[in-house]
mmCIF file with all atom_site columns, C-alpha atoms and ligand atoms in Angstrom:
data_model
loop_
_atom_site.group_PDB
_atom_site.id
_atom_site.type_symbol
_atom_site.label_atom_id
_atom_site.label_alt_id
_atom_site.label_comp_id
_atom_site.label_asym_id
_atom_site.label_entity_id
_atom_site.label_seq_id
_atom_site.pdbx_PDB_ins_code
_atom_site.Cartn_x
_atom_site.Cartn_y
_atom_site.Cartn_z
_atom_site.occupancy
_atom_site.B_iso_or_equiv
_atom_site.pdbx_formal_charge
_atom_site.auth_seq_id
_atom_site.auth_comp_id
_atom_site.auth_asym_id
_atom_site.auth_atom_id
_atom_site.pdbx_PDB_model_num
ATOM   1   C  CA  . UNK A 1 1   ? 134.683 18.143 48.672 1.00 96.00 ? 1   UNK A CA  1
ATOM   2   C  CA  . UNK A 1 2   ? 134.943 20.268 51.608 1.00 98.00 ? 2   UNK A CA  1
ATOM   3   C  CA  . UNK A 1 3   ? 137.991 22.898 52.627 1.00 98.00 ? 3   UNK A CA  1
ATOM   4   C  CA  . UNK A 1 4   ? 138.470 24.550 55.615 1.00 98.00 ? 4   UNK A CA  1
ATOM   5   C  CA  . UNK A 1 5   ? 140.376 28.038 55.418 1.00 98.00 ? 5   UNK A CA  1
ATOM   6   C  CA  . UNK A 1 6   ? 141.694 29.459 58.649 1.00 98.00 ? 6   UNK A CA  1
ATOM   7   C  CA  . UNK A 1 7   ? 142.252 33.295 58.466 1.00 98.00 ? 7   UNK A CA  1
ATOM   8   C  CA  . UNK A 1 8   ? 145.427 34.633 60.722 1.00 98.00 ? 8   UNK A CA  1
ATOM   9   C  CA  . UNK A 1 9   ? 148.464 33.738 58.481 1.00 98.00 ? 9   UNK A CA  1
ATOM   10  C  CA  . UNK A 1 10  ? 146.671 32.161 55.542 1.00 98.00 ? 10  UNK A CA  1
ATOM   11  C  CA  . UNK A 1 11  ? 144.391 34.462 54.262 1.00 98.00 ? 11  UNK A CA  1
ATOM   12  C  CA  . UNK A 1 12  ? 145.323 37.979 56.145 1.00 98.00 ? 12  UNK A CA  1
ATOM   13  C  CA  . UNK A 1 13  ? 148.764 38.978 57.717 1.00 98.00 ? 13  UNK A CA  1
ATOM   14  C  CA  . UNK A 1 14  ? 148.683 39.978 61.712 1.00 97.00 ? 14  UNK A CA  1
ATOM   15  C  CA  . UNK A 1 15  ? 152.956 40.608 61.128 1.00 96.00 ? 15  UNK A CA  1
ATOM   16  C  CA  . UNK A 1 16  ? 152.941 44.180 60.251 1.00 96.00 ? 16  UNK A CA  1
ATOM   17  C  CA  . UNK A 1 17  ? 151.065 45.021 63.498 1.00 96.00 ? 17  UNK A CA  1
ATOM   18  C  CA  . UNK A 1 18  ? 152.620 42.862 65.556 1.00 96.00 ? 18  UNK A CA  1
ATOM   19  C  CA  . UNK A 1 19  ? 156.222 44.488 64.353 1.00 97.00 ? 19  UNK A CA  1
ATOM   20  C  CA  . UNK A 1 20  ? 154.631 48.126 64.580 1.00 96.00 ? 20  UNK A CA  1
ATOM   21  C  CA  . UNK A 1 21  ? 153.249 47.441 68.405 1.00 96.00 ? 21  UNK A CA  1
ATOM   22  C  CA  . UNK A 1 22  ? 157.262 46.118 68.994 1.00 97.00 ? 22  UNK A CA  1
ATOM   23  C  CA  . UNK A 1 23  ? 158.383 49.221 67.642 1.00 97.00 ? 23  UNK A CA  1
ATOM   24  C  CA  . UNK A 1 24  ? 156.199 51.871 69.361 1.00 96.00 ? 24  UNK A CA  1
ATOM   25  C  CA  . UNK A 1 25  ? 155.567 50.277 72.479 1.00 95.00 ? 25  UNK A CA  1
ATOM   26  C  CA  . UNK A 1 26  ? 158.672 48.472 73.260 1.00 95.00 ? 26  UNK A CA  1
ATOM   27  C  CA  . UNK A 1 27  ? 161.277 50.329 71.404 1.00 96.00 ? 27  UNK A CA  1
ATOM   28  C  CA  . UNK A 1 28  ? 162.595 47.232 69.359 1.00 95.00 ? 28  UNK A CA  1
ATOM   29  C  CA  . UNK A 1 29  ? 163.153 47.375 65.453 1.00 96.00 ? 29  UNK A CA  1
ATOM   30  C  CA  . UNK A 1 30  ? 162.136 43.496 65.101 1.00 96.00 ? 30  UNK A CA  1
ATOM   31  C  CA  . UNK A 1 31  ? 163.783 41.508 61.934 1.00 94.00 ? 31  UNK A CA  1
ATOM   32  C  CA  . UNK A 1 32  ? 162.004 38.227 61.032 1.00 90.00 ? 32  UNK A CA  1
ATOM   33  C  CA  . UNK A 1 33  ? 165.597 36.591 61.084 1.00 90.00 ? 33  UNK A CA  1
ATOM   34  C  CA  . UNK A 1 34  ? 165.114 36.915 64.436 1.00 93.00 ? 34  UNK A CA  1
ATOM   35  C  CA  . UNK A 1 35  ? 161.642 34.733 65.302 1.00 92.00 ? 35  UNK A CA  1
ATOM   36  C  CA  . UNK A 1 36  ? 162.382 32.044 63.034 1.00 91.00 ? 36  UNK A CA  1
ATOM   37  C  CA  . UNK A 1 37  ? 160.477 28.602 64.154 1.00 91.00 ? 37  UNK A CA  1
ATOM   38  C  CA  . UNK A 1 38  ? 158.526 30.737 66.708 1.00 92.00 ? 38  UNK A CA  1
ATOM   39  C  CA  . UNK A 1 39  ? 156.307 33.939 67.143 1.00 93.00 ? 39  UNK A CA  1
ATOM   40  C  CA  . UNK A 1 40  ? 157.642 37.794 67.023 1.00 94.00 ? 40  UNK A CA  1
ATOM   41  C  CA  . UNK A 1 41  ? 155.940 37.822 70.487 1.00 94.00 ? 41  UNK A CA  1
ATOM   42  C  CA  . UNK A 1 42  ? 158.314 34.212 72.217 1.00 95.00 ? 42  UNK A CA  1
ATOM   43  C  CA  . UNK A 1 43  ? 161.342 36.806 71.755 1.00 95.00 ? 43  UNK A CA  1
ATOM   44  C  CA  . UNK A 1 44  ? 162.506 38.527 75.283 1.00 95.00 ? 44  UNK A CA  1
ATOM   45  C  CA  . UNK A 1 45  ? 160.479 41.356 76.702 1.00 95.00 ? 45  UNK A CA  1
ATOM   46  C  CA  . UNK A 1 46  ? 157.939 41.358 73.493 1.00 96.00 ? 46  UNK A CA  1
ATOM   47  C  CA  . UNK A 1 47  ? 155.068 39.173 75.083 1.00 96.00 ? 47  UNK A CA  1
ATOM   48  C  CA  . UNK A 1 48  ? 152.628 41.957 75.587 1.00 96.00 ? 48  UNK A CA  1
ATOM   49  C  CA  . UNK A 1 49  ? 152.963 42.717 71.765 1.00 96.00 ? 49  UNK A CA  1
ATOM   50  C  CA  . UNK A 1 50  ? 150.276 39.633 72.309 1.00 96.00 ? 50  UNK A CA  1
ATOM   51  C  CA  . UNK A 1 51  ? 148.169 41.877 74.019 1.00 96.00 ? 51  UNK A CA  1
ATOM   52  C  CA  . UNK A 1 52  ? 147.260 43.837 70.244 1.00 96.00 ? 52  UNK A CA  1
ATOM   53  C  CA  . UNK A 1 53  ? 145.104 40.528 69.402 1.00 96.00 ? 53  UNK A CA  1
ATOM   54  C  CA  . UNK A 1 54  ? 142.415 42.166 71.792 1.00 96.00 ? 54  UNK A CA  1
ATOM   55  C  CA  . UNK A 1 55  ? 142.469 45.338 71.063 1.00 97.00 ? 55  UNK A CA  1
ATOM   56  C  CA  . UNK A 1 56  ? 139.045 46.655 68.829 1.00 97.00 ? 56  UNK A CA  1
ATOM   57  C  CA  . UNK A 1 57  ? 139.999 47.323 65.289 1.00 97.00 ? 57  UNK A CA  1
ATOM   58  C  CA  . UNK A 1 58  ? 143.268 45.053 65.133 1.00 97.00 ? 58  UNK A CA  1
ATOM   59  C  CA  . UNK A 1 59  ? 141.718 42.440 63.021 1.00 97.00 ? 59  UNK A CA  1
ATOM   60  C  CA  . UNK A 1 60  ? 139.727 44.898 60.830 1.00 98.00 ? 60  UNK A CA  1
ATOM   61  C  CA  . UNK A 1 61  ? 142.934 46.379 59.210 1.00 96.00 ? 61  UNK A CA  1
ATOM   62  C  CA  . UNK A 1 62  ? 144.971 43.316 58.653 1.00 98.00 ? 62  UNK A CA  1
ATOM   63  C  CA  . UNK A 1 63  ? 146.852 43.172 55.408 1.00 98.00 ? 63  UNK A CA  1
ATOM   64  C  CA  . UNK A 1 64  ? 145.228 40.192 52.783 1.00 98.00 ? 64  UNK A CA  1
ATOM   65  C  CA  . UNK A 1 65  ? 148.080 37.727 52.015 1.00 98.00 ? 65  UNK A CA  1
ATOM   66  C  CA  . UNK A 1 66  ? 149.107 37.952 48.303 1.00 98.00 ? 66  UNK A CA  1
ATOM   67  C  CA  . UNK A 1 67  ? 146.974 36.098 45.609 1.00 98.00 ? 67  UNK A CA  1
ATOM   68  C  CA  . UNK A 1 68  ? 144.322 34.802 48.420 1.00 98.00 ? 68  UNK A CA  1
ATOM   69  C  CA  . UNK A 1 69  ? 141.245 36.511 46.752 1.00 98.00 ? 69  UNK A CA  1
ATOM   70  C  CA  . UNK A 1 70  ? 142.358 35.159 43.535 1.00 98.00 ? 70  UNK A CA  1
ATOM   71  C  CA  . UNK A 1 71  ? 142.995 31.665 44.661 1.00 98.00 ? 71  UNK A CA  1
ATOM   72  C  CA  . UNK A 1 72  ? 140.037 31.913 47.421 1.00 98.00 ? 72  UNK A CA  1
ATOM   73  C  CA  . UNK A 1 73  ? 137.613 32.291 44.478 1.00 98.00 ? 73  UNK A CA  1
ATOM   74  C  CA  . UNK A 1 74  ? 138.743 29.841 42.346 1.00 98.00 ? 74  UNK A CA  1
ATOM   75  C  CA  . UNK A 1 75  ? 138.368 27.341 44.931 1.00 98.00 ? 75  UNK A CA  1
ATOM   76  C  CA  . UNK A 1 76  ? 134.830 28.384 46.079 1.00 98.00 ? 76  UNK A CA  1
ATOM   77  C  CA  . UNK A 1 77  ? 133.473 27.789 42.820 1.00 98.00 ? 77  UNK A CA  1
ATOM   78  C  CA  . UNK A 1 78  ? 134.731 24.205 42.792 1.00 98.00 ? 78  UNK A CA  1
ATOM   79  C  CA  . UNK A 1 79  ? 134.679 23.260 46.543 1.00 98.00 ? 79  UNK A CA  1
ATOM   80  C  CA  . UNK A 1 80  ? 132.297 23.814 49.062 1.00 98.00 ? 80  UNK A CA  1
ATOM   81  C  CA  . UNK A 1 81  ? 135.093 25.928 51.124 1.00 98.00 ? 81  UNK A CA  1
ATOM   82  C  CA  . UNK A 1 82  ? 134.134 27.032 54.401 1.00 98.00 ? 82  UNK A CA  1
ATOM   83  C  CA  . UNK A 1 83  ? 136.266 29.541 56.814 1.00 98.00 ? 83  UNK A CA  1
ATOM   84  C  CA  . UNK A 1 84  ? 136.982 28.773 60.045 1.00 98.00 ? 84  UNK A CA  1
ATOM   85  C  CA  . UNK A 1 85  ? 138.718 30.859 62.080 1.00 97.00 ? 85  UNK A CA  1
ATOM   86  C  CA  . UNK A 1 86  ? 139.574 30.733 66.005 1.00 94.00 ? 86  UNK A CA  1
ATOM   87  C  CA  . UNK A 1 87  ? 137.841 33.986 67.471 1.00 93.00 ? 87  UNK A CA  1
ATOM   88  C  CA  . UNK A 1 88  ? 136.106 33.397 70.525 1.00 94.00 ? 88  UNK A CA  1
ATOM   89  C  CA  . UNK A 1 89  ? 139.212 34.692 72.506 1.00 94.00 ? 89  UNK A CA  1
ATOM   90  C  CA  . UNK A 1 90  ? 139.022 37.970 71.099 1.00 95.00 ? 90  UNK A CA  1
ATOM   91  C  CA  . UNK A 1 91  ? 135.797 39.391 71.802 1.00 94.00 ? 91  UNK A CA  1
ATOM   92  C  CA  . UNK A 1 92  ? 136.444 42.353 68.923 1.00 96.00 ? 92  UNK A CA  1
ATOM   93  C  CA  . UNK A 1 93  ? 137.657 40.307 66.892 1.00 97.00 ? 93  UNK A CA  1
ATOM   94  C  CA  . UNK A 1 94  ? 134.384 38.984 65.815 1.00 96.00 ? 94  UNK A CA  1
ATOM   95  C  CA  . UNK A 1 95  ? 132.865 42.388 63.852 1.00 97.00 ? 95  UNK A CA  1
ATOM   96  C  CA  . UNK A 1 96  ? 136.260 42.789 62.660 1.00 98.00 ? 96  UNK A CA  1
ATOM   97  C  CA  . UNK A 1 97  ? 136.822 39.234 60.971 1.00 98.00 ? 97  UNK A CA  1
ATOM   98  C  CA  . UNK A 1 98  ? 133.183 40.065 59.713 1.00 98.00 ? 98  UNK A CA  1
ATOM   99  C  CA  . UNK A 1 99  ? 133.641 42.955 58.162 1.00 98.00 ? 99  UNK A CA  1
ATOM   100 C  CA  . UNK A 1 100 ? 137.619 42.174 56.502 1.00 98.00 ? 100 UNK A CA  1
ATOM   101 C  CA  . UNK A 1 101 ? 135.733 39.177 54.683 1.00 98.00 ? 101 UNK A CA  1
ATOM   102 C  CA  . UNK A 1 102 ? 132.976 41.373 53.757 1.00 98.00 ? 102 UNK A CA  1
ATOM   103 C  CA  . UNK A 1 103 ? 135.436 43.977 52.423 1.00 98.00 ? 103 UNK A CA  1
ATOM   104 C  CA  . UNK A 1 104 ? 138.286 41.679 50.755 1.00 98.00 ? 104 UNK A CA  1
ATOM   105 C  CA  . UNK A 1 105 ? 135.976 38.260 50.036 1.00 98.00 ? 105 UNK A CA  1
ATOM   106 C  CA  . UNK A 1 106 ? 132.903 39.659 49.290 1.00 98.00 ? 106 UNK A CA  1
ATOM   107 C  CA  . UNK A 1 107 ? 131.942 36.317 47.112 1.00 98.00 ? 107 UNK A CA  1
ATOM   108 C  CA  . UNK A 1 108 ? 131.941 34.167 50.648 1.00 98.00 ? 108 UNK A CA  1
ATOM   109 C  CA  . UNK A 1 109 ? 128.160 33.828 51.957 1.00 98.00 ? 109 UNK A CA  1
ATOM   110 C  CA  . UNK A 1 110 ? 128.090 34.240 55.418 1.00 98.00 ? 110 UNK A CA  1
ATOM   111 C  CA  . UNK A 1 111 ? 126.977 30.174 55.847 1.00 98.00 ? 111 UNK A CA  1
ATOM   112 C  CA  . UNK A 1 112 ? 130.001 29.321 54.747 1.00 98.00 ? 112 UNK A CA  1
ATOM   113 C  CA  . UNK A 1 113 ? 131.970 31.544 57.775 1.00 98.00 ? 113 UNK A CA  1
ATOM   114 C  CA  . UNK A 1 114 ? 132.420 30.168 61.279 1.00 97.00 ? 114 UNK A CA  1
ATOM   115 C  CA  . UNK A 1 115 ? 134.058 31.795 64.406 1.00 97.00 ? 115 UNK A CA  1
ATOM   116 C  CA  . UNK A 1 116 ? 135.204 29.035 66.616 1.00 95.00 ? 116 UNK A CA  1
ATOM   117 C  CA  . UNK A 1 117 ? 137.258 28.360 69.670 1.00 94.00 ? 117 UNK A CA  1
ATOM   118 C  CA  . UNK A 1 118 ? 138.711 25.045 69.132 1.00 96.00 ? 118 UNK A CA  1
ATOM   119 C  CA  . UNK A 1 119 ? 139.046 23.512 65.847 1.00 96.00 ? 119 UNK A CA  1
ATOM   120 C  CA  . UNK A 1 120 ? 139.541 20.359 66.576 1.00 96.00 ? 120 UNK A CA  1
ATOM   121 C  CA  . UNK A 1 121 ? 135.094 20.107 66.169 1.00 96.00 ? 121 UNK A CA  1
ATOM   122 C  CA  . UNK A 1 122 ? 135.773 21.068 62.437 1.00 96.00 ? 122 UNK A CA  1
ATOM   123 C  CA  . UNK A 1 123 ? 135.247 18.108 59.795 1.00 97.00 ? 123 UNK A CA  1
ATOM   124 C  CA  . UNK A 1 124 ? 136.158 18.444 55.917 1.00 98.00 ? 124 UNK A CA  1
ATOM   125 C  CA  . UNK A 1 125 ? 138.352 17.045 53.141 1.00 98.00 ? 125 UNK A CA  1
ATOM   126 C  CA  . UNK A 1 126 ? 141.014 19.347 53.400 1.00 98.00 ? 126 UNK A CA  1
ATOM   127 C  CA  . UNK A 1 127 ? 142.570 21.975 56.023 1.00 98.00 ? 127 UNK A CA  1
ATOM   128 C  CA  . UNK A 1 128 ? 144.643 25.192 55.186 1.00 98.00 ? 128 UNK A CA  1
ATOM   129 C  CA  . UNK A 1 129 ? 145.927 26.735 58.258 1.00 98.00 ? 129 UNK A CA  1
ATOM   130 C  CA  . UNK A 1 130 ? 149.883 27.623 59.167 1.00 98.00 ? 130 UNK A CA  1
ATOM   131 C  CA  . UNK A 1 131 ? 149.545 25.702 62.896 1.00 97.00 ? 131 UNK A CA  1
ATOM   132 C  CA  . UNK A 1 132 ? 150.407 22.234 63.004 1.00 97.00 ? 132 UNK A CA  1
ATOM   133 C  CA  . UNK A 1 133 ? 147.971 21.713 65.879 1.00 96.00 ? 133 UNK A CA  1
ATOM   134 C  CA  . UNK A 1 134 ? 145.123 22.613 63.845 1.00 97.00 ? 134 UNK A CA  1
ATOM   135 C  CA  . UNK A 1 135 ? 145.774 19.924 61.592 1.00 98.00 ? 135 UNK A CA  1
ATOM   136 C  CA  . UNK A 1 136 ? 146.724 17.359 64.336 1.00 97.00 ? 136 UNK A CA  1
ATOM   137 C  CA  . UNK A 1 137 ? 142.809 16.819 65.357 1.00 96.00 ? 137 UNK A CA  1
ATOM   138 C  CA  . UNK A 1 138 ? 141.352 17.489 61.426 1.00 98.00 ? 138 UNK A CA  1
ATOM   139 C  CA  . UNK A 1 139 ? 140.458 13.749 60.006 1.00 97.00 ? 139 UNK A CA  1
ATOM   140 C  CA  . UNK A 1 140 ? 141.324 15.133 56.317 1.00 98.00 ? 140 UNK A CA  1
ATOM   141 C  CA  . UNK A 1 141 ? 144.160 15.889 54.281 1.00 98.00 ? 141 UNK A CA  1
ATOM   142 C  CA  . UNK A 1 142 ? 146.146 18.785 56.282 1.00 98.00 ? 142 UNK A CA  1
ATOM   143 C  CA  . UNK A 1 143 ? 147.917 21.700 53.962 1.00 98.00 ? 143 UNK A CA  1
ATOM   144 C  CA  . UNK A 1 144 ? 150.065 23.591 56.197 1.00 98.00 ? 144 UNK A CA  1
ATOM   145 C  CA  . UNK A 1 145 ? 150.574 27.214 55.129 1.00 98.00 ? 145 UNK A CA  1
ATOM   146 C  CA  . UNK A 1 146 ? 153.920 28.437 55.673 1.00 98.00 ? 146 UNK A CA  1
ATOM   147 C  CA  . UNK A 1 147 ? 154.805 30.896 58.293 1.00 96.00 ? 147 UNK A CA  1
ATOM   148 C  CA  . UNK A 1 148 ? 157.638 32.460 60.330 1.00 93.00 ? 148 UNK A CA  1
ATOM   149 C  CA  . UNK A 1 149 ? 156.596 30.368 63.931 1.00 93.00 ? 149 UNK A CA  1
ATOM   150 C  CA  . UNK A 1 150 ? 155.970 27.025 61.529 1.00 96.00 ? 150 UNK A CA  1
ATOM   151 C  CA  . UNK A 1 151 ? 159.121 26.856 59.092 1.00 94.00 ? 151 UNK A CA  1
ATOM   152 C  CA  . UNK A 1 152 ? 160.374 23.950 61.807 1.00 94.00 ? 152 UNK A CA  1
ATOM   153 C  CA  . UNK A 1 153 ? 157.473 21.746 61.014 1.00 96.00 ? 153 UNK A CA  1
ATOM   154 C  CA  . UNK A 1 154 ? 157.823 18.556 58.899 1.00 96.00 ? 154 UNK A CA  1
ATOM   155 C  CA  . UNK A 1 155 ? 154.782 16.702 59.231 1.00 96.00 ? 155 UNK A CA  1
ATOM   156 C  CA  . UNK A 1 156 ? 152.372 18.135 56.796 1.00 97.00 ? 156 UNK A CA  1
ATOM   157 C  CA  . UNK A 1 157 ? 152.534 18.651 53.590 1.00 97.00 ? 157 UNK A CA  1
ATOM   158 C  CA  . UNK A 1 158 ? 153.660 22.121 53.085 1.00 98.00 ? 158 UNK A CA  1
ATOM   159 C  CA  . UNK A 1 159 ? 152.103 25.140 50.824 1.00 98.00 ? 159 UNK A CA  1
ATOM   160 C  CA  . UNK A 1 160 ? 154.314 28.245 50.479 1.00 98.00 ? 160 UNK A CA  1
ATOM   161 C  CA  . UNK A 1 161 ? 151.567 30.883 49.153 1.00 98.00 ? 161 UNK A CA  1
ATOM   162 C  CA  . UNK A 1 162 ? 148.607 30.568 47.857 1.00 98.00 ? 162 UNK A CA  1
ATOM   163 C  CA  . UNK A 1 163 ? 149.966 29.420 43.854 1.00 98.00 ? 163 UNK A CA  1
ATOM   164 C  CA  . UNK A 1 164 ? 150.887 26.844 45.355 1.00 98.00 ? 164 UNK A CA  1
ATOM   165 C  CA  . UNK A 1 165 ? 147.811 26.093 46.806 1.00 98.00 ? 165 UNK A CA  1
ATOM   166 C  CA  . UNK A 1 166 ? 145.781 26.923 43.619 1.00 98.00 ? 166 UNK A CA  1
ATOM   167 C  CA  . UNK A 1 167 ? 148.519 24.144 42.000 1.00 98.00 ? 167 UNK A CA  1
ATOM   168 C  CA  . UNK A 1 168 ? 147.885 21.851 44.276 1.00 98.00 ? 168 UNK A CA  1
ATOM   169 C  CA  . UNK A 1 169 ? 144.082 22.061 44.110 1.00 98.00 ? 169 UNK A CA  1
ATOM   170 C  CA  . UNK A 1 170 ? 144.112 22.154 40.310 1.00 98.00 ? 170 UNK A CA  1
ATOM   171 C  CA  . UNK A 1 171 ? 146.253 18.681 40.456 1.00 98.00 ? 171 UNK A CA  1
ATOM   172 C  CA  . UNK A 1 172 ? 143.530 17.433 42.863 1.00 97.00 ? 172 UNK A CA  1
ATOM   173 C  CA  . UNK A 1 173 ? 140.194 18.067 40.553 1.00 96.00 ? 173 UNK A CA  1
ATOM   174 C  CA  . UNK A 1 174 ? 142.544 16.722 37.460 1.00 95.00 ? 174 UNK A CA  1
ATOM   175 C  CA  . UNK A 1 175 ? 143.460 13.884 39.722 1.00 94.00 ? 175 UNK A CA  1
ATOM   176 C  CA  . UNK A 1 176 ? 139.569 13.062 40.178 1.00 91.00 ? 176 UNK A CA  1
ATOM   177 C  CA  . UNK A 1 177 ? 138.422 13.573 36.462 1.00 90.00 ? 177 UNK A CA  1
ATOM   178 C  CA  . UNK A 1 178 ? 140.840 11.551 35.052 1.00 92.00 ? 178 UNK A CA  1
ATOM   179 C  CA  . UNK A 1 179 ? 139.512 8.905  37.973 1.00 90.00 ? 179 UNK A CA  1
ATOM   180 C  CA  . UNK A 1 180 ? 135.754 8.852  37.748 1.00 87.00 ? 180 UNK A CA  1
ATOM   181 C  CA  . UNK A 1 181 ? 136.876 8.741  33.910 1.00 76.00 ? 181 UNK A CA  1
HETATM 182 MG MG1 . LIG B 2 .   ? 146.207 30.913 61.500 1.00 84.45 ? 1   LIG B MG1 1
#
């Protein structure tokens, strides 16, 4: 069984930068409150905090999301789990991704990693990734990861954090035992 892991949201945490660029470039003290349903960078005058998603080093400082290693591991010793994570529009973002999974998820071979543009070529069981149009095109079971721009999303089923997601994946192996008997 094959699971797909996207990166931004699910398994490291762009917010922090994207609140200190609002902060020190544009002045604004940004509470989550306000982006609910949508991105820090949809509010008024904060597109260019956008613009941090190119710079070098951004994605090579990121925050991990709580209990991902943890839950990460667990399910690469009983999944053939594969990372896949839309880079090719950041040109640094490439060494960067590289070396955070190196650093944080040193267990992941680098076979299993893939820097794509458009996931919609991607083919597994499952799919863990917080946008909905990820999982629109993915022919498997889509887990949506829950995140500020998302929380207006009702279509998939939903994951909170990654307990959840180790609860969910524990019910799906007991689910299969007690089938194959
Ligand atoms: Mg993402």
């Amino acid at each position: 069984m094959r699971i797909i892991i996207d990166m931004d949201e699910v398994m490291a945490d762009n917010f922090p930068s994207f609140h200190r660029a609002a902060e020190e470039r544009f002045g604004r003290v940004v509470r989550p409150e306000e982006y609910r349903g949508k991105k820090l960078y949809d509010l008024p005058g904060l597109a260019e905090v956008r613009n941090v998603l190119y710079e070098k080093g951004h994605f090579r400082h990121l925050p991990v999301i709580e209990n991902a290693v943890e839950v990460v591991r667990e399910l690469y010793e009983h999944y053939e789990v594969y990372i896949v994570t839309t880079a090719t529009e950041f040109r640094y973002s490439f060494l960067d991704k590289y070396e955070w999974l190196e650093e944080h998820f040193p267990f992941i071979h680098h076979s299993r990693i893939v820097f794509c543009g458009d996931k919609s070529i991607v083919h597994g069981d499952f799919m863990i990734d917080d946008k909905a149009k990820n999982l629109d095109s993915f022919e498997g079971v889509g887990l949506l990861f829950t995140s500020s721009p998302n929380l207006n999303e009702r279509r998939y089923h939903r994951v909170n954090n990654w307990l959840e997601v180790r609860d969910y994946f524990r019910q799906e192996r007991k689910g299969r035992i007690a089938q194959e008997g």
